[in-house]
GROMACS .gro file of C-alpha atoms in nm:
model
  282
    1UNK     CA    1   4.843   4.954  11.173
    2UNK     CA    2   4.475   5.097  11.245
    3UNK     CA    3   4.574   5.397  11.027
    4UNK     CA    4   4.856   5.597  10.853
    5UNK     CA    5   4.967   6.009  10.853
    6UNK     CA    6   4.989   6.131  10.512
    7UNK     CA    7   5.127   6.472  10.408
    8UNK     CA    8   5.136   6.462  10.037
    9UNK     CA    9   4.778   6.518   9.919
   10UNK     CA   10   4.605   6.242   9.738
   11UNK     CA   11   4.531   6.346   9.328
   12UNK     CA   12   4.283   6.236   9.103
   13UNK     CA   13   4.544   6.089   8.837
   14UNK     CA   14   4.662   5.828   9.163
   15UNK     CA   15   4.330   5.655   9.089
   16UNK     CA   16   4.137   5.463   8.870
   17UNK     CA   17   3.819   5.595   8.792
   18UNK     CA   18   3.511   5.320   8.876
   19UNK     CA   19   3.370   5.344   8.536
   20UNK     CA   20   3.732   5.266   8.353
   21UNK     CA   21   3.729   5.021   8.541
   22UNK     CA   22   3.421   4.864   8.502
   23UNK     CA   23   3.481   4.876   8.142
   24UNK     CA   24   3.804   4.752   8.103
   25UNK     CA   25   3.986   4.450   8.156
   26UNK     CA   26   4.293   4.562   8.409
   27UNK     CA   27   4.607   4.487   8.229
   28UNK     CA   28   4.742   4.374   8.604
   29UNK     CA   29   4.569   4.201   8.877
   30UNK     CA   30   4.824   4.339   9.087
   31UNK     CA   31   5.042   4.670   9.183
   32UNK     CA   32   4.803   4.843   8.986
   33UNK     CA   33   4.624   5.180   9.091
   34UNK     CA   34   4.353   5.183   9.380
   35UNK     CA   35   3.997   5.223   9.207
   36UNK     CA   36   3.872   5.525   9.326
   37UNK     CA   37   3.474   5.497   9.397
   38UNK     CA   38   3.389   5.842   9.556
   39UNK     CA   39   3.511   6.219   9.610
   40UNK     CA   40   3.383   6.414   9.818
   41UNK     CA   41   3.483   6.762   9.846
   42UNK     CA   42   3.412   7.123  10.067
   43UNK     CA   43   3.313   6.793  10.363
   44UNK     CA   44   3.294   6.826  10.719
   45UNK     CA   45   3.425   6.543  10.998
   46UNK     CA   46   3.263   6.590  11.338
   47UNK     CA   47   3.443   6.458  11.648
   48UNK     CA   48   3.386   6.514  12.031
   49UNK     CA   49   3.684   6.713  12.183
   50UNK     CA   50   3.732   6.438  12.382
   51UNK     CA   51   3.803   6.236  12.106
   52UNK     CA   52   4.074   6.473  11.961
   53UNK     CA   53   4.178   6.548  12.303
   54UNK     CA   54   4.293   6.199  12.330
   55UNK     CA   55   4.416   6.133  11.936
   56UNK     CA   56   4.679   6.407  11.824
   57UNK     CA   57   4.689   6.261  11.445
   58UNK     CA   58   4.286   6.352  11.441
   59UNK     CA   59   4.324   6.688  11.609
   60UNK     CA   60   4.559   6.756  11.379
   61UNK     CA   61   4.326   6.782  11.083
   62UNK     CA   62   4.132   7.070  11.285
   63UNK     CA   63   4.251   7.455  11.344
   64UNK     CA   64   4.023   7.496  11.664
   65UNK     CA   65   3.867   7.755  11.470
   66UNK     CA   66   3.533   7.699  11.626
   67UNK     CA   67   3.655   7.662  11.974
   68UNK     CA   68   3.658   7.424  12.244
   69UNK     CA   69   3.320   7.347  12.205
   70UNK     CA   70   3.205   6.980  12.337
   71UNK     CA   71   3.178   6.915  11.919
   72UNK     CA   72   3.420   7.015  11.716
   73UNK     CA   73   3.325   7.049  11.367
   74UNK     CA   74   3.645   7.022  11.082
   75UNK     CA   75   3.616   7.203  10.785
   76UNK     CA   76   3.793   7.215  10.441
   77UNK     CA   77   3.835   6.826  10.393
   78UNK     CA   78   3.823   6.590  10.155
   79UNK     CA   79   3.702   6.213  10.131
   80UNK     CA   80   3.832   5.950   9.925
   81UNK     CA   81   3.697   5.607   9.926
   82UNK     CA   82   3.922   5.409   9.752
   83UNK     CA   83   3.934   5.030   9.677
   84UNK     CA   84   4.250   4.976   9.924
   85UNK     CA   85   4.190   5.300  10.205
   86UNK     CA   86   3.955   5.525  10.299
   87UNK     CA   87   4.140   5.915  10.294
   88UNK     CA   88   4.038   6.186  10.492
   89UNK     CA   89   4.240   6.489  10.384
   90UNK     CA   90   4.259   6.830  10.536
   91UNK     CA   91   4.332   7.114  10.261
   92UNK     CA   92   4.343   7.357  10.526
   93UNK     CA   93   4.626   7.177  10.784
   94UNK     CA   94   4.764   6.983  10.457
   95UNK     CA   95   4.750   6.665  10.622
   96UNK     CA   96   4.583   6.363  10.603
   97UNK     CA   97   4.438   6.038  10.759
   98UNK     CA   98   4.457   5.729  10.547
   99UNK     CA   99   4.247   5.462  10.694
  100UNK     CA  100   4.260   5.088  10.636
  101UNK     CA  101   3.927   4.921  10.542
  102UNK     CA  102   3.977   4.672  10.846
  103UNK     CA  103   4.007   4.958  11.090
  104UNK     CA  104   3.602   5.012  11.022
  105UNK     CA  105   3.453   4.809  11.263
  106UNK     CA  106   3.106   4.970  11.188
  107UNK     CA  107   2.976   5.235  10.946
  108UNK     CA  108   2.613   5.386  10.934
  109UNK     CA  109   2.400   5.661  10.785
  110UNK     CA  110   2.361   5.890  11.036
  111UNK     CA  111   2.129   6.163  10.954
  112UNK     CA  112   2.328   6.384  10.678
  113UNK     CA  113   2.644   6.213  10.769
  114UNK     CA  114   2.820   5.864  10.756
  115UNK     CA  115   2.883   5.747  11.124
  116UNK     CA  116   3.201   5.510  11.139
  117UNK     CA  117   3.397   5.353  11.475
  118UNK     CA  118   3.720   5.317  11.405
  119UNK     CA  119   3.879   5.082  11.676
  120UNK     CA  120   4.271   5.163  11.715
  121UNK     CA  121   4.384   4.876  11.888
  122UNK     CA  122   4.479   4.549  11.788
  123UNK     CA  123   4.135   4.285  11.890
  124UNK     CA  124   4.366   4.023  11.907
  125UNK     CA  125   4.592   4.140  12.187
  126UNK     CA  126   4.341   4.406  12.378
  127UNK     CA  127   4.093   4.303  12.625
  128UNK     CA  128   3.713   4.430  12.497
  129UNK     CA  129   3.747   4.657  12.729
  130UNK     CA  130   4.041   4.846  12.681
  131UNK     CA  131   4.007   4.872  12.296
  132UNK     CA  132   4.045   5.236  12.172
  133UNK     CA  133   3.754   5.343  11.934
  134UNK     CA  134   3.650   5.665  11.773
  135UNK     CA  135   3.347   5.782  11.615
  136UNK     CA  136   3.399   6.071  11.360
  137UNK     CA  137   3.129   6.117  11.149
  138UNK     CA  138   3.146   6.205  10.803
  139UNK     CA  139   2.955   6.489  10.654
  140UNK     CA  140   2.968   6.534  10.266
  141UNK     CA  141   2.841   6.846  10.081
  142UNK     CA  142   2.577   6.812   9.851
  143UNK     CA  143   2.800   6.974   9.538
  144UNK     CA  144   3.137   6.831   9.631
  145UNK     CA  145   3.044   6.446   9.502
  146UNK     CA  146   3.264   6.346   9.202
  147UNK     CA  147   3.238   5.983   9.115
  148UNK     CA  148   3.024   5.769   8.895
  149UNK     CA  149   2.650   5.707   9.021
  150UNK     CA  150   2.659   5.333   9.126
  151UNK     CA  151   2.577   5.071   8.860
  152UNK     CA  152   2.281   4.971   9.031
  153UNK     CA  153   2.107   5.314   9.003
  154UNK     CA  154   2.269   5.395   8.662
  155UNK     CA  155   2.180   5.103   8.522
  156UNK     CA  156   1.819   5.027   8.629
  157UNK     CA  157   1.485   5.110   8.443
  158UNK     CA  158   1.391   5.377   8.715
  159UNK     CA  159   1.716   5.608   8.625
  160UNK     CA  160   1.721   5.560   8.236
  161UNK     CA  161   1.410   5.714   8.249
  162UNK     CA  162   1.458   5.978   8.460
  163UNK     CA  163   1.208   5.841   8.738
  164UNK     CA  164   1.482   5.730   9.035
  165UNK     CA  165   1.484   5.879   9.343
  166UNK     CA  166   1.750   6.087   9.411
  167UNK     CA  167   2.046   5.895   9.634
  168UNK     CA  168   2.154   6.180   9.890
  169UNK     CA  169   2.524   6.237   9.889
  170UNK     CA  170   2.496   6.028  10.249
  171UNK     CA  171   2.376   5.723  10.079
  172UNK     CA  172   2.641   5.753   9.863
  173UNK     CA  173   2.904   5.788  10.084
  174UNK     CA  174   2.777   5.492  10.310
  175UNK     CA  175   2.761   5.287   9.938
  176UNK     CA  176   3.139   5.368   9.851
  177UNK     CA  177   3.245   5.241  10.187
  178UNK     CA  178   2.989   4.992  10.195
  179UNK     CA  179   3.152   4.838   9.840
  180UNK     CA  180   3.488   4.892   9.965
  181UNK     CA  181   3.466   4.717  10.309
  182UNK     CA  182   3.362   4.447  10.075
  183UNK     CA  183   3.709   4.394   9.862
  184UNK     CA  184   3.888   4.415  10.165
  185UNK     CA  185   3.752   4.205  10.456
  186UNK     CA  186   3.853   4.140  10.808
  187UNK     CA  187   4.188   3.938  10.855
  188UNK     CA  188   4.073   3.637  11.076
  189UNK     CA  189   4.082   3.676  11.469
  190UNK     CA  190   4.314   3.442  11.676
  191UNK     CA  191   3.906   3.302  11.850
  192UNK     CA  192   3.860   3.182  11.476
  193UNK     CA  193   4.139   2.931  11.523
  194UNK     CA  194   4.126   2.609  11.711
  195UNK     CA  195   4.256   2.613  12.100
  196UNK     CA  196   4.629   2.586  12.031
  197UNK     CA  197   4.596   2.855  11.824
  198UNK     CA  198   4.680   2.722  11.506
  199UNK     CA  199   4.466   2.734  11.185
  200UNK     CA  200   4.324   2.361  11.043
  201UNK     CA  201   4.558   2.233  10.827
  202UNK     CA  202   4.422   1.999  10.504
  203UNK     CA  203   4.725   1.883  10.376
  204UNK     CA  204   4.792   1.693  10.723
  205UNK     CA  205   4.769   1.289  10.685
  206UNK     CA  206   4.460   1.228  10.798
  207UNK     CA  207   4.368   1.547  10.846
  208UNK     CA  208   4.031   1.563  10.591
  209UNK     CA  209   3.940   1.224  10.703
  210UNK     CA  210   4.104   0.975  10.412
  211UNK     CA  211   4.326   0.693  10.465
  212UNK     CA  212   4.643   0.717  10.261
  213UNK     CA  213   4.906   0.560  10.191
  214UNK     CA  214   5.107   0.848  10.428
  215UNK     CA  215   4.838   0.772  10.706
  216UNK     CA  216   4.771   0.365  10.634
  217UNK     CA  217   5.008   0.292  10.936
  218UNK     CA  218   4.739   0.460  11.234
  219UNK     CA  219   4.450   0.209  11.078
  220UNK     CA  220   4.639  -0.103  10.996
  221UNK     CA  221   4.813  -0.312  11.302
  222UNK     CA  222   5.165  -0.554  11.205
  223UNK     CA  223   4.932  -0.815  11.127
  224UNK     CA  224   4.721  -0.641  10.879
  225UNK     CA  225   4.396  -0.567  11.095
  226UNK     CA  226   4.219  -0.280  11.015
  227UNK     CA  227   4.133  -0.065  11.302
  228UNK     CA  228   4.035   0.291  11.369
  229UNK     CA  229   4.316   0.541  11.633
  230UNK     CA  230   4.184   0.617  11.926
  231UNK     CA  231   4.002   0.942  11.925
  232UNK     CA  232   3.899   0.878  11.589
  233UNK     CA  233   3.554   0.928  11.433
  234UNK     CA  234   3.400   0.729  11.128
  235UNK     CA  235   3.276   0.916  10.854
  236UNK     CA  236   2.845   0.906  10.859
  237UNK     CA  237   2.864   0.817  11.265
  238UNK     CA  238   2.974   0.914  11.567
  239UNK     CA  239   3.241   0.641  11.748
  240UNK     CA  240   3.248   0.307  11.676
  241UNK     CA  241   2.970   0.112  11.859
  242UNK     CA  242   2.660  -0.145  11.807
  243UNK     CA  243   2.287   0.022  11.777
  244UNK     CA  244   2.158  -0.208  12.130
  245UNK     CA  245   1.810  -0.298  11.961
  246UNK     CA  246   1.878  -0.374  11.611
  247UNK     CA  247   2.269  -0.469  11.660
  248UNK     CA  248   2.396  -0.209  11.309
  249UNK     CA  249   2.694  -0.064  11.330
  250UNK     CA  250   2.689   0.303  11.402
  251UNK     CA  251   3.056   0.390  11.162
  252UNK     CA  252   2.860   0.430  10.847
  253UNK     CA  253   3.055   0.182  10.681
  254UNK     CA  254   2.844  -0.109  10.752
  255UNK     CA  255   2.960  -0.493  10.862
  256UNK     CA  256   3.288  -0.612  10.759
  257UNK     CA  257   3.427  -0.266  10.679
  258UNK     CA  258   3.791  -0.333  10.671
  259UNK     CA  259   3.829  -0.731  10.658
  260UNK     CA  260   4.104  -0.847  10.495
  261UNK     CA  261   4.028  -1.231  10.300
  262UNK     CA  262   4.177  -1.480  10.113
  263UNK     CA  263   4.117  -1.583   9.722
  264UNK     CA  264   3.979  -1.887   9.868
  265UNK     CA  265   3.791  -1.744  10.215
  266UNK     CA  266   3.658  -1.470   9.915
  267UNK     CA  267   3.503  -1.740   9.649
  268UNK     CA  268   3.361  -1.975   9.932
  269UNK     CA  269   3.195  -1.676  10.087
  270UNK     CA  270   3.040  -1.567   9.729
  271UNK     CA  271   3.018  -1.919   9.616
  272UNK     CA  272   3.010  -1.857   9.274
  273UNK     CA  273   3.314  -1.947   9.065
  274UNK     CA  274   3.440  -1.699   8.844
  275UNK     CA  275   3.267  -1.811   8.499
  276UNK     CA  276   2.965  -1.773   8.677
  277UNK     CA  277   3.075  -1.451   8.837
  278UNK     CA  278   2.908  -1.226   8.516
  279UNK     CA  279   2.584  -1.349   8.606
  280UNK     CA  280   2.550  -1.229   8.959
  281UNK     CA  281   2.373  -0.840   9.011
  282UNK     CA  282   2.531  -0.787   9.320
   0.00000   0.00000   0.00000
């Protein structure tokens, strides 16, 4: 689902703060509460009409107070970035959009706002062309940030001191989502799998290139002989073939890979008998 409704609006005591949670060991790994890394209150979203036109969830954050302008600009709401969605809450319509991290194909400063596209449709069943994306942009007020500054400011030389630069309430925004998007990455896309569509499976016989004893039958004949399926692809070569000029083996596994011998074809070969067997180096 690119996104959900919500009508019950989100409360500090829902969350985690960052810092508490920085400092303390989580007494669950999971079913806990979402992390929440930024608040940002008396915030604007900006959407073309168009865009609202076309998504009644969206339009429903907005009173039309300003019009049909080609812009419309929403007032009253409230951001949360948390570590599982990204909230945008309308105090005046009491409703709310609660976004998936996912559903952010691309985020950006964008002047005094945060630019993101949120695309709608599915990518794995919509043509390129015929995906659904919006652009709202997210516009935070310079008093309405409540969250901890991030680590890397609050903990460097620069801000102990009191000489960092200032990080404008857009930076910030863009670093909450920015952290987020990073605990909860993209599911992988049907072109990341192989042609039938099915992911690469390691626990297949054969599959990681061993021979075992569940795959020993495709490189051993009835008589013993060691030979490689067809299709097949030694490890350190490409197929199995002769170099023309100086006549190596191009498997990797260099001359008599796979010969099967006798005790007797084995010491005659060496020709050493086994007392004599510690002296040999190789």
């Amino acid at each position: 689902m690119a996104y959900e409704v919500i009508h019950t609006a989100p409360q500090t005591s829902d969350f985690t703060a960052l810092s508490d949670h920085q400092d303390h060991t989580p007494g669950t790994f999971f079913g806990g509460k979402p992390v929440l890394h930024l608040h940002c209150t008396n915030a604007k979203l900006q959407m073309t009409q168009l865009e609202l036109a076309n998504n009644s969830d969206f339009a429903a954050l907005s009173d039309c107070s300003n019009g049909w302008k080609e812009a419309a600009e929403i007032t009253g709401m409230e951001f949360w970035i948390t570590s599982r969605y990204l909230i945008l809450w309308s105090n005046t319509r009491s409703i709310g959009i609660q976004i998936p991290y996912p559903t952010i194909s691309l985020h950006a400063e964008d002047g005094v706002a945060v630019l993101l596209q949120l695309t709608l449709s599915d990518p794995n069943t919509t043509a390129d062309e015929d995906l659904q994306v919006i652009t709202p942009r997210l516009v935070p007020h310079t008093a309405g940030l409540n969250g901890d500054i991030p680590p890397p400011i609050a903990h460097s030389d620069a801000y102990m001191t009191g000489e960092a630069t200032a990080v404008s309430p857009q930076q910030r925004l863009y670093n909450a989502i920015s952290a987020c998007q990073e605990l909860n990455p993209d599911p992988n896309l049907d072109g990341d799998d192989d042609e039938d569509g099915m992911g690469f499976d390691e626990t297949a016989p054969g599959a990681t290139g061993w021979i075992t004893s569940e795959n020993m039958a495709d490189f051993v004949d009835e008589d013993g002989n060691f030979g490689m399926p067809e299709g097949a692809t030694m490890i350190g070569g490409e197929e199995d073939g002769v170099d023309g000029e100086a006549g190596v083996p191009q498997n990797g596994l260099g001359p008599g890979a796979g010969t099967t011998r006798t005790a007797a074809e084995r010491d005659s070969t060496d020709g050493a008998e086994d007392e004599g067997k510690w002296q040999r180096t190789g």
